[in-house]
Amino acid sequence: MKKLSILFLIALLPVAGICQGELKVNVHPGVELFTIVQILGDKYPQPNASAYSKEVMDYFGKYKDHPAVKKVISFDKTYTDLVELGWCMSDFPNIKIYEPAELSWYKMYGKENVLEYIKLCKDFFNDTRFWDFFQKHQARYTKWGDDLKANVDSGKLIKKLQDFYRYDAAINWDICIDPLNSWGSHAIMTKTLNPQFSDWLVYNTGYFKEGGAKDADPVFEFRDFENLVWHEGSHVYISTLLKKYQKEIDELSYLYNKDDEGMKRNQISNWPYCFDENMVRSITAALYKKYRTERAYKRQVARQTASDFIYVDELAPFIYDNYINSAKYKNFADFFPEIIKYLQAKYPKKA
C-alpha cells in the first residue's frame, strides 16, 4: 500500500560464531501468479517495458475473462501489495492453500471473498498451465537472481547488524524479485500469511526502469537497503528481549502517545507495539550514525520524529554513545536493561 523508494540490498559474509541463516533471491511463483491476474484485470500498474513483460501478455492476454480476473475486478479498490496473497500458496506446482485466520485484506473485501479469490487464482494457475510458462523462464529467473546477489556483497549490511548485536539470531532472507512490478518495494509479513514461512524475512522489489527496451530483460538494481536489514532484522533480534522484560516495558505504558497522528497512521495500536517500533527505529538510526553520513543520520531521525516515533530522537544517540561507542557491554542483551532505566529516569511516572 505504501510506496517505498528504497530497493533491495543485502549481503551475507562469513562471521565466526554467528549463524547467518539463508538467503534466497528469486521470482516467487505465487506472487507472479497474483500479479499477472491483477494486471489482466487492470488492477495493477502496467509493468515497465521488457522482453519478459511482452512474453507474459502474449501468453496470458487471452485469459482476461477468467473467473479469477473477474473476481479481482469486482473488488472496489485494489492495492499493489495484494499480490502478497501468493504466499498463502505452497508446494508448487501441486498447490496447497493456507487459509489465514486473520488478514487485513479480510477487513477490506470480506474473508469469504478473499479466500474465494485465492482459490480462483489456483484455478487460473491450472487452467492457463501457468507452471509450464514459469518453468520455461526458470533459467532467466535464476540469472536475474544471481546477478542481483553478485552486486550486493559490498554493502555488508547483515554483517554490520550482527556486529551490533553480538549474539546469534538465525534469520532467513528472501528477496522476491518481481519483473512485472514497476511501482515500488515493500516487506511481506509471511507470519500472518502462512506460518510455515514465518522464519523468512521477505521483501518484494521490482524493475523500475521507465522506457526500457522492449526486447531486453529487466535488470534489478540495488541501492540503500538498510531499512530492511537493520529495521526488520532488529525485530527478530530483540523479540526475546521484549518477552524477557515485558513487565518492565508494560510499566512504561504511560509513555504511549496513542493520540498522535503518526500512531494512528502507522496502526500502532498498543504500547508494546509502540515500544518495539521505537526501539528498532532507534537502533536503525544509531547504525546510520555509525555507517552513514551525519546528514543521513539526521534525516533518518527527523523522518521518525515526523511520524511520531517520538523516542527515537533521544534513544538513537543514547544507544550510539553508550553501546556502540562503548566496550562496557558484552552484547546488546546486556545493554538492553539500560534503555529501560534511561526511559524510567528521563520520563518518571507522575503521581
mmCIF file of C-alpha atoms in Angstrom:
data_model
loop_
_atom_site.group_PDB
_atom_site.id
_atom_site.type_symbol
_atom_site.label_atom_id
_atom_site.label_comp_id
_atom_site.label_asym_id
_atom_site.label_seq_id
_atom_site.Cartn_x
_atom_site.Cartn_y
_atom_site.Cartn_z
ATOM 1 C CA MET A 1 0.000 0.000 0.000
ATOM 2 C CA LYS A 2 2.753 2.407 0.868
ATOM 3 C CA LYS A 3 5.264 3.004 -1.851
ATOM 4 C CA LEU A 4 8.837 2.794 -0.696
ATOM 5 C CA SER A 5 11.661 4.499 -2.515
ATOM 6 C CA ILE A 6 14.313 2.023 -1.397
ATOM 7 C CA LEU A 7 15.304 -1.007 -3.442
ATOM 8 C CA PHE A 8 16.893 -4.187 -2.281
ATOM 9 C CA LEU A 9 20.450 -4.503 -0.982
ATOM 10 C CA ILE A 10 21.658 -7.390 1.127
ATOM 11 C CA ALA A 11 24.964 -9.077 1.960
ATOM 12 C CA LEU A 12 25.927 -12.352 3.566
ATOM 13 C CA LEU A 13 29.550 -12.708 4.626
ATOM 14 C CA PRO A 14 31.071 -15.327 6.933
ATOM 15 C CA VAL A 15 31.010 -14.288 10.568
ATOM 16 C CA ALA A 16 32.756 -16.557 13.068
ATOM 17 C CA GLY A 17 30.443 -17.955 15.716
ATOM 18 C CA ILE A 18 27.290 -16.382 14.262
ATOM 19 C CA CYS A 19 24.575 -18.262 12.406
ATOM 20 C CA GLN A 20 23.736 -16.445 9.206
ATOM 21 C CA GLY A 21 20.595 -18.189 8.065
ATOM 22 C CA GLU A 22 19.794 -18.499 4.385
ATOM 23 C CA LEU A 23 19.430 -16.024 1.538
ATOM 24 C CA LYS A 24 17.176 -16.531 -1.461
ATOM 25 C CA VAL A 25 16.842 -14.204 -4.436
ATOM 26 C CA ASN A 26 14.096 -15.480 -6.674
ATOM 27 C CA VAL A 27 10.880 -14.919 -8.580
ATOM 28 C CA HIS A 28 8.151 -16.272 -6.308
ATOM 29 C CA PRO A 29 5.581 -18.228 -8.352
ATOM 30 C CA GLY A 30 2.665 -17.205 -6.115
ATOM 31 C CA VAL A 31 3.474 -13.502 -6.264
ATOM 32 C CA GLU A 32 3.982 -13.740 -10.032
ATOM 33 C CA LEU A 33 0.653 -15.535 -10.406
ATOM 34 C CA PHE A 34 -1.337 -12.939 -8.465
ATOM 35 C CA THR A 35 0.488 -10.076 -10.192
ATOM 36 C CA ILE A 36 -0.487 -11.398 -13.622
ATOM 37 C CA VAL A 37 -4.135 -11.820 -12.591
ATOM 38 C CA GLN A 38 -4.272 -8.223 -11.309
ATOM 39 C CA ILE A 39 -2.617 -6.897 -14.467
ATOM 40 C CA LEU A 40 -5.181 -8.708 -16.622
ATOM 41 C CA GLY A 41 -7.926 -7.080 -14.555
ATOM 42 C CA ASP A 42 -6.376 -3.597 -14.863
ATOM 43 C CA LYS A 43 -5.965 -3.640 -11.082
ATOM 44 C CA TYR A 44 -2.196 -3.202 -11.085
ATOM 45 C CA PRO A 45 0.174 -0.608 -12.576
ATOM 46 C CA GLN A 46 1.364 -1.567 -16.034
ATOM 47 C CA PRO A 47 4.851 -3.125 -15.960
ATOM 48 C CA ASN A 48 7.780 -1.328 -17.484
ATOM 49 C CA ALA A 49 8.609 -2.468 -20.989
ATOM 50 C CA SER A 50 10.810 -5.548 -21.266
ATOM 51 C CA ALA A 51 11.004 -8.714 -23.312
ATOM 52 C CA TYR A 52 9.582 -10.574 -20.325
ATOM 53 C CA SER A 53 6.513 -8.367 -19.843
ATOM 54 C CA LYS A 54 5.740 -8.792 -23.550
ATOM 55 C CA GLU A 55 6.027 -12.558 -23.242
ATOM 56 C CA VAL A 56 3.692 -12.504 -20.242
ATOM 57 C CA MET A 57 0.998 -10.602 -22.099
ATOM 58 C CA ASP A 58 1.425 -12.669 -25.256
ATOM 59 C CA TYR A 59 0.869 -15.839 -23.222
ATOM 60 C CA PHE A 60 -1.754 -14.784 -20.670
ATOM 61 C CA GLY A 61 -3.574 -11.977 -22.510
ATOM 62 C CA LYS A 62 -6.269 -14.327 -23.785
ATOM 63 C CA TYR A 63 -7.349 -15.146 -20.214
ATOM 64 C CA LYS A 64 -8.805 -11.749 -19.313
ATOM 65 C CA ASP A 65 -12.239 -13.317 -18.873
ATOM 66 C CA HIS A 66 -11.078 -15.941 -16.398
ATOM 67 C CA PRO A 67 -13.129 -16.061 -13.145
ATOM 68 C CA ALA A 68 -10.035 -15.095 -11.108
ATOM 69 C CA VAL A 69 -9.642 -11.930 -13.178
ATOM 70 C CA LYS A 70 -13.338 -11.137 -12.896
ATOM 71 C CA LYS A 71 -13.124 -11.625 -9.135
ATOM 72 C CA VAL A 72 -10.319 -9.110 -8.646
ATOM 73 C CA ILE A 73 -12.159 -6.665 -10.920
ATOM 74 C CA SER A 74 -15.121 -6.936 -8.540
ATOM 75 C CA PHE A 75 -13.046 -5.612 -5.646
ATOM 76 C CA ASP A 76 -13.857 -1.937 -5.163
ATOM 77 C CA LYS A 77 -10.248 -0.825 -4.719
ATOM 78 C CA THR A 78 -7.143 -2.927 -5.023
ATOM 79 C CA TYR A 79 -3.594 -2.343 -3.871
ATOM 80 C CA THR A 80 -0.309 -3.342 -5.393
ATOM 81 C CA ASP A 81 0.698 -5.435 -2.396
ATOM 82 C CA LEU A 82 -2.431 -7.593 -2.653
ATOM 83 C CA VAL A 83 -0.149 -9.911 -4.638
ATOM 84 C CA GLU A 84 1.352 -10.996 -1.294
ATOM 85 C CA LEU A 85 -1.565 -13.469 -1.156
ATOM 86 C CA GLY A 86 0.667 -15.635 -3.310
ATOM 87 C CA TRP A 87 2.455 -16.601 -0.086
ATOM 88 C CA CYS A 88 -0.721 -18.359 1.062
ATOM 89 C CA MET A 89 0.222 -20.967 -1.535
ATOM 90 C CA SER A 90 2.902 -23.618 -1.227
ATOM 91 C CA ASP A 91 4.096 -26.897 -2.760
ATOM 92 C CA PHE A 92 4.117 -25.678 -6.352
ATOM 93 C CA PRO A 93 3.010 -26.993 -8.788
ATOM 94 C CA ASN A 94 0.658 -29.119 -6.662
ATOM 95 C CA ILE A 95 -0.601 -26.064 -4.824
ATOM 96 C CA LYS A 96 -1.682 -26.221 -1.210
ATOM 97 C CA ILE A 97 -3.580 -23.218 0.163
ATOM 98 C CA TYR A 98 -3.247 -21.983 3.721
ATOM 99 C CA GLU A 99 -6.265 -20.018 4.914
ATOM 100 C CA PRO A 100 -5.129 -17.393 7.475
ATOM 101 C CA ALA A 101 -7.395 -16.815 10.450
ATOM 102 C CA GLU A 102 -6.919 -13.048 10.237
ATOM 103 C CA LEU A 103 -5.781 -10.762 7.430
ATOM 104 C CA SER A 104 -6.083 -7.047 6.837
ATOM 105 C CA TRP A 105 -7.484 -7.942 3.415
ATOM 106 C CA TYR A 106 -10.465 -9.623 5.099
ATOM 107 C CA LYS A 107 -11.472 -6.260 6.538
ATOM 108 C CA MET A 108 -11.372 -4.682 3.087
ATOM 109 C CA TYR A 109 -13.051 -7.336 0.962
ATOM 110 C CA GLY A 110 -14.547 -9.856 3.371
ATOM 111 C CA LYS A 111 -12.964 -13.157 4.347
ATOM 112 C CA GLU A 112 -15.109 -15.262 2.038
ATOM 113 C CA ASN A 113 -14.244 -13.068 -0.954
ATOM 114 C CA VAL A 114 -10.517 -13.188 -0.276
ATOM 115 C CA LEU A 115 -10.458 -16.959 0.180
ATOM 116 C CA GLU A 116 -12.564 -17.401 -2.953
ATOM 117 C CA TYR A 117 -10.118 -15.200 -4.854
ATOM 118 C CA ILE A 118 -7.160 -17.296 -3.709
ATOM 119 C CA LYS A 119 -8.904 -20.482 -4.855
ATOM 120 C CA LEU A 120 -9.791 -18.915 -8.207
ATOM 121 C CA CYS A 121 -6.145 -17.945 -8.672
ATOM 122 C CA LYS A 122 -5.259 -21.593 -8.107
ATOM 123 C CA ASP A 123 -7.750 -22.413 -10.880
ATOM 124 C CA PHE A 124 -6.065 -19.787 -13.068
ATOM 125 C CA PHE A 125 -2.724 -21.495 -12.364
ATOM 126 C CA ASN A 126 -4.102 -24.814 -13.597
ATOM 127 C CA ASP A 127 -6.315 -23.555 -16.436
ATOM 128 C CA THR A 128 -3.553 -21.471 -18.044
ATOM 129 C CA ARG A 129 -0.787 -24.022 -17.492
ATOM 130 C CA PHE A 130 0.990 -21.312 -15.553
ATOM 131 C CA TRP A 131 3.656 -23.727 -14.331
ATOM 132 C CA ASP A 132 4.730 -24.511 -17.899
ATOM 133 C CA PHE A 133 5.286 -20.797 -18.532
ATOM 134 C CA PHE A 134 7.091 -20.363 -15.210
ATOM 135 C CA GLN A 135 9.388 -23.340 -15.749
ATOM 136 C CA LYS A 136 10.180 -22.190 -19.273
ATOM 137 C CA HIS A 137 11.530 -18.955 -17.767
ATOM 138 C CA GLN A 138 13.216 -20.500 -14.729
ATOM 139 C CA ALA A 139 16.736 -20.180 -16.139
ATOM 140 C CA ARG A 140 16.188 -16.473 -16.686
ATOM 141 C CA TYR A 141 14.696 -16.044 -13.210
ATOM 142 C CA THR A 142 17.790 -17.723 -11.767
ATOM 143 C CA LYS A 143 20.112 -15.493 -13.769
ATOM 144 C CA TRP A 144 18.306 -12.345 -12.611
ATOM 145 C CA GLY A 145 18.590 -13.501 -9.004
ATOM 146 C CA ASP A 146 22.250 -14.463 -9.338
ATOM 147 C CA ASP A 147 23.059 -11.116 -10.956
ATOM 148 C CA LEU A 148 21.481 -9.279 -8.025
ATOM 149 C CA LYS A 149 23.282 -11.426 -5.445
ATOM 150 C CA ALA A 150 26.585 -10.725 -7.191
ATOM 151 C CA ASN A 151 26.008 -6.984 -6.825
ATOM 152 C CA VAL A 152 25.084 -6.809 -3.170
ATOM 153 C CA ASP A 153 28.173 -8.054 -1.352
ATOM 154 C CA SER A 154 29.660 -4.575 -0.996
ATOM 155 C CA GLY A 155 27.001 -3.438 1.479
ATOM 156 C CA LYS A 156 27.903 -5.885 4.281
ATOM 157 C CA LEU A 157 24.673 -4.800 5.939
ATOM 158 C CA ILE A 158 23.918 -8.110 7.623
ATOM 159 C CA LYS A 159 27.450 -8.323 8.999
ATOM 160 C CA LYS A 160 27.038 -4.825 10.422
ATOM 161 C CA LEU A 161 23.760 -5.868 12.035
ATOM 162 C CA GLN A 162 25.388 -8.976 13.513
ATOM 163 C CA ASP A 163 28.333 -6.924 14.762
ATOM 164 C CA PHE A 164 25.904 -4.601 16.512
ATOM 165 C CA TYR A 165 24.026 -7.288 18.465
ATOM 166 C CA ARG A 166 26.994 -9.607 19.115
ATOM 167 C CA TYR A 167 24.747 -12.617 19.635
ATOM 168 C CA ASP A 168 23.063 -15.182 17.414
ATOM 169 C CA ALA A 169 19.661 -14.824 15.785
ATOM 170 C CA ALA A 170 19.259 -17.032 12.741
ATOM 171 C CA ILE A 171 17.360 -15.065 10.114
ATOM 172 C CA ASN A 172 16.397 -16.246 6.647
ATOM 173 C CA TRP A 173 16.098 -13.630 3.924
ATOM 174 C CA ASP A 174 14.095 -13.823 0.710
ATOM 175 C CA ILE A 175 14.462 -11.161 -1.950
ATOM 176 C CA CYS A 176 11.368 -11.632 -4.079
ATOM 177 C CA ILE A 177 12.228 -10.037 -7.406
ATOM 178 C CA ASP A 178 9.115 -9.150 -9.362
ATOM 179 C CA PRO A 179 9.810 -8.353 -13.032
ATOM 180 C CA LEU A 180 6.260 -7.023 -13.528
ATOM 181 C CA ASN A 181 6.409 -4.629 -10.570
ATOM 182 C CA SER A 182 7.039 -1.060 -11.749
ATOM 183 C CA TRP A 183 5.771 0.774 -8.669
ATOM 184 C CA GLY A 184 7.973 0.119 -5.624
ATOM 185 C CA SER A 185 9.166 -2.212 -2.892
ATOM 186 C CA HIS A 186 7.665 -3.488 0.330
ATOM 187 C CA ALA A 187 8.151 -6.033 3.092
ATOM 188 C CA ILE A 188 5.851 -9.061 3.194
ATOM 189 C CA MET A 189 4.730 -10.318 6.603
ATOM 190 C CA THR A 190 4.832 -14.056 5.952
ATOM 191 C CA LYS A 191 3.954 -14.972 9.544
ATOM 192 C CA THR A 192 0.400 -13.701 9.024
ATOM 193 C CA LEU A 193 0.036 -15.111 5.511
ATOM 194 C CA ASN A 194 1.423 -18.597 6.040
ATOM 195 C CA PRO A 195 3.065 -19.779 9.299
ATOM 196 C CA GLN A 196 5.318 -22.281 7.526
ATOM 197 C CA PHE A 197 7.230 -19.278 6.129
ATOM 198 C CA SER A 198 7.305 -17.275 9.359
ATOM 199 C CA ASP A 199 11.081 -17.721 9.700
ATOM 200 C CA TRP A 200 11.640 -15.766 6.499
ATOM 201 C CA LEU A 201 12.023 -12.009 6.161
ATOM 202 C CA VAL A 202 10.652 -11.315 2.690
ATOM 203 C CA TYR A 203 10.968 -8.203 0.602
ATOM 204 C CA ASN A 204 9.355 -7.702 -2.759
ATOM 205 C CA THR A 205 11.075 -5.468 -5.283
ATOM 206 C CA GLY A 206 10.579 -4.785 -8.960
ATOM 207 C CA TYR A 207 12.002 -3.495 -12.222
ATOM 208 C CA PHE A 208 11.827 0.282 -12.175
ATOM 209 C CA LYS A 209 13.468 1.442 -15.385
ATOM 210 C CA GLU A 210 10.951 3.515 -17.327
ATOM 211 C CA GLY A 211 11.296 3.486 -21.071
ATOM 212 C CA GLY A 212 13.210 0.210 -21.070
ATOM 213 C CA ALA A 213 13.885 -1.731 -24.239
ATOM 214 C CA LYS A 214 11.034 -3.984 -25.273
ATOM 215 C CA ASP A 215 13.456 -6.673 -26.414
ATOM 216 C CA ALA A 216 15.661 -6.704 -23.289
ATOM 217 C CA ASP A 217 15.290 -8.457 -19.947
ATOM 218 C CA PRO A 218 14.636 -6.473 -16.759
ATOM 219 C CA VAL A 219 17.576 -5.545 -14.537
ATOM 220 C CA PHE A 220 17.191 -5.426 -10.772
ATOM 221 C CA GLU A 221 19.171 -2.637 -9.167
ATOM 222 C CA PHE A 222 20.334 -2.256 -5.600
ATOM 223 C CA ARG A 223 20.546 0.950 -3.633
ATOM 224 C CA ASP A 224 20.157 1.852 0.042
ATOM 225 C CA PHE A 225 18.674 -1.195 1.730
ATOM 226 C CA GLU A 226 19.350 -0.501 5.376
ATOM 227 C CA ASN A 227 15.731 -0.289 6.437
ATOM 228 C CA LEU A 228 15.013 -3.910 5.605
ATOM 229 C CA VAL A 229 18.201 -5.386 7.028
ATOM 230 C CA TRP A 230 18.537 -3.162 10.090
ATOM 231 C CA HIS A 231 14.883 -2.438 10.862
ATOM 232 C CA GLU A 232 13.209 -5.758 10.066
ATOM 233 C CA GLY A 233 16.227 -7.746 11.233
ATOM 234 C CA SER A 234 16.172 -5.916 14.558
ATOM 235 C CA HIS A 235 12.588 -7.016 15.176
ATOM 236 C CA VAL A 236 13.883 -10.594 15.182
ATOM 237 C CA TYR A 237 16.929 -9.840 17.326
ATOM 238 C CA ILE A 238 15.051 -8.022 20.102
ATOM 239 C CA SER A 239 11.951 -10.242 20.204
ATOM 240 C CA THR A 240 13.331 -12.389 23.050
ATOM 241 C CA LEU A 241 14.335 -9.257 24.983
ATOM 242 C CA LEU A 242 10.826 -7.838 24.711
ATOM 243 C CA LYS A 243 9.468 -11.037 26.234
ATOM 244 C CA LYS A 244 12.111 -11.165 28.964
ATOM 245 C CA TYR A 245 11.489 -7.578 30.064
ATOM 246 C CA GLN A 246 7.762 -7.483 29.346
ATOM 247 C CA LYS A 247 6.867 -6.469 32.910
ATOM 248 C CA GLU A 248 9.287 -3.531 32.929
ATOM 249 C CA ILE A 249 8.155 -2.439 29.470
ATOM 250 C CA ASP A 250 4.492 -2.643 30.452
ATOM 251 C CA GLU A 251 5.205 -0.379 33.430
ATOM 252 C CA LEU A 252 6.244 2.316 30.943
ATOM 253 C CA SER A 253 2.882 2.208 29.176
ATOM 254 C CA TYR A 254 2.140 5.765 30.314
ATOM 255 C CA LEU A 255 4.611 6.839 27.594
ATOM 256 C CA TYR A 256 2.296 5.592 24.834
ATOM 257 C CA ASN A 257 1.446 8.582 22.619
ATOM 258 C CA LYS A 258 -1.651 6.885 21.257
ATOM 259 C CA ASP A 259 -3.401 10.097 20.187
ATOM 260 C CA ASP A 260 -0.647 11.208 17.829
ATOM 261 C CA GLU A 261 -1.488 11.124 14.136
ATOM 262 C CA GLY A 262 1.601 9.053 13.336
ATOM 263 C CA MET A 263 0.499 6.294 15.683
ATOM 264 C CA LYS A 264 -2.891 6.113 14.014
ATOM 265 C CA ARG A 265 -1.459 6.329 10.512
ATOM 266 C CA ASN A 266 1.023 3.518 11.207
ATOM 267 C CA GLN A 267 -1.655 1.476 13.023
ATOM 268 C CA ILE A 268 0.355 1.378 16.255
ATOM 269 C CA SER A 269 -2.479 0.120 18.432
ATOM 270 C CA ASN A 270 -0.826 -0.558 21.796
ATOM 271 C CA TRP A 271 2.199 0.299 23.934
ATOM 272 C CA PRO A 272 4.236 -2.912 23.372
ATOM 273 C CA TYR A 273 3.944 -2.355 19.618
ATOM 274 C CA CYS A 274 4.871 1.302 20.066
ATOM 275 C CA PHE A 275 7.895 0.414 22.200
ATOM 276 C CA ASP A 276 9.033 -2.244 19.712
ATOM 277 C CA GLU A 277 8.854 0.185 16.786
ATOM 278 C CA ASN A 278 10.634 2.967 18.664
ATOM 279 C CA MET A 279 13.374 0.504 19.563
ATOM 280 C CA VAL A 280 14.070 -0.851 16.072
ATOM 281 C CA ARG A 281 13.887 2.618 14.559
ATOM 282 C CA SER A 282 16.306 3.942 17.176
ATOM 283 C CA ILE A 283 18.717 1.082 16.516
ATOM 284 C CA THR A 284 18.490 1.682 12.770
ATOM 285 C CA ALA A 285 19.189 5.389 13.287
ATOM 286 C CA ALA A 286 22.174 4.587 15.534
ATOM 287 C CA LEU A 287 23.566 2.345 12.798
ATOM 288 C CA TYR A 288 23.049 5.183 10.322
ATOM 289 C CA LYS A 289 25.127 7.382 12.608
ATOM 290 C CA LYS A 290 27.932 4.822 12.638
ATOM 291 C CA TYR A 291 27.966 3.800 8.993
ATOM 292 C CA ARG A 292 26.381 6.662 7.063
ATOM 293 C CA THR A 293 26.891 10.418 6.918
ATOM 294 C CA GLU A 294 25.803 12.715 9.719
ATOM 295 C CA ARG A 295 23.278 14.231 7.339
ATOM 296 C CA ALA A 296 21.797 10.805 6.541
ATOM 297 C CA TYR A 297 21.562 10.094 10.274
ATOM 298 C CA LYS A 298 19.798 13.391 10.989
ATOM 299 C CA ARG A 299 17.379 12.808 8.147
ATOM 300 C CA GLN A 300 16.605 9.353 9.491
ATOM 301 C CA VAL A 301 15.853 10.707 12.974
ATOM 302 C CA ALA A 302 13.788 13.565 11.563
ATOM 303 C CA ARG A 303 11.753 11.126 9.487
ATOM 304 C CA GLN A 304 10.927 9.057 12.568
ATOM 305 C CA THR A 305 10.082 12.094 14.655
ATOM 306 C CA ALA A 306 7.775 13.381 11.933
ATOM 307 C CA SER A 307 5.975 10.008 12.082
ATOM 308 C CA ASP A 308 5.512 10.469 15.862
ATOM 309 C CA PHE A 309 8.032 7.847 16.931
ATOM 310 C CA ILE A 310 8.997 10.457 19.477
ATOM 311 C CA TYR A 311 11.541 8.465 21.492
ATOM 312 C CA VAL A 312 13.926 7.866 18.565
ATOM 313 C CA ASP A 313 15.335 11.395 18.904
ATOM 314 C CA GLU A 314 16.789 10.527 22.332
ATOM 315 C CA LEU A 315 17.194 6.755 22.175
ATOM 316 C CA ALA A 316 19.305 6.750 18.991
ATOM 317 C CA PRO A 317 22.133 8.907 20.431
ATOM 318 C CA PHE A 318 21.834 7.094 23.780
ATOM 319 C CA ILE A 319 22.414 3.742 22.039
ATOM 320 C CA TYR A 320 25.202 5.172 19.913
ATOM 321 C CA ASP A 321 27.078 6.831 22.790
ATOM 322 C CA ASN A 322 26.586 4.193 25.474
ATOM 323 C CA TYR A 323 26.618 0.957 23.484
ATOM 324 C CA ILE A 324 28.125 1.327 20.022
ATOM 325 C CA ASN A 325 30.918 3.552 21.284
ATOM 326 C CA SER A 326 31.443 1.610 24.486
ATOM 327 C CA ALA A 327 33.223 -1.638 25.358
ATOM 328 C CA LYS A 328 31.340 -1.957 28.638
ATOM 329 C CA TYR A 329 28.712 -4.429 27.448
ATOM 330 C CA LYS A 330 29.272 -7.920 26.083
ATOM 331 C CA ASN A 331 26.332 -7.647 23.715
ATOM 332 C CA PHE A 332 23.067 -5.799 23.178
ATOM 333 C CA ALA A 333 21.211 -8.164 25.505
ATOM 334 C CA ASP A 334 23.432 -6.962 28.355
ATOM 335 C CA PHE A 335 22.826 -3.333 27.390
ATOM 336 C CA PHE A 336 19.054 -3.563 26.877
ATOM 337 C CA PRO A 337 18.077 -3.031 30.562
ATOM 338 C CA GLU A 338 19.949 0.292 30.460
ATOM 339 C CA ILE A 339 17.486 1.552 27.864
ATOM 340 C CA ILE A 340 14.587 0.811 30.178
ATOM 341 C CA LYS A 341 16.376 2.531 33.066
ATOM 342 C CA TYR A 342 17.056 5.531 30.842
ATOM 343 C CA LEU A 343 13.376 5.891 29.928
ATOM 344 C CA GLN A 344 12.329 5.469 33.560
ATOM 345 C CA ALA A 345 14.697 8.243 34.629
ATOM 346 C CA LYS A 346 14.037 10.509 31.653
ATOM 347 C CA TYR A 347 10.263 10.232 31.899
ATOM 348 C CA PRO A 348 9.314 9.415 35.507
ATOM 349 C CA LYS A 349 5.720 8.451 36.080
ATOM 350 C CA LYS A 350 3.747 11.251 37.642
ATOM 351 C CA ALA A 351 1.927 10.567 40.894
#
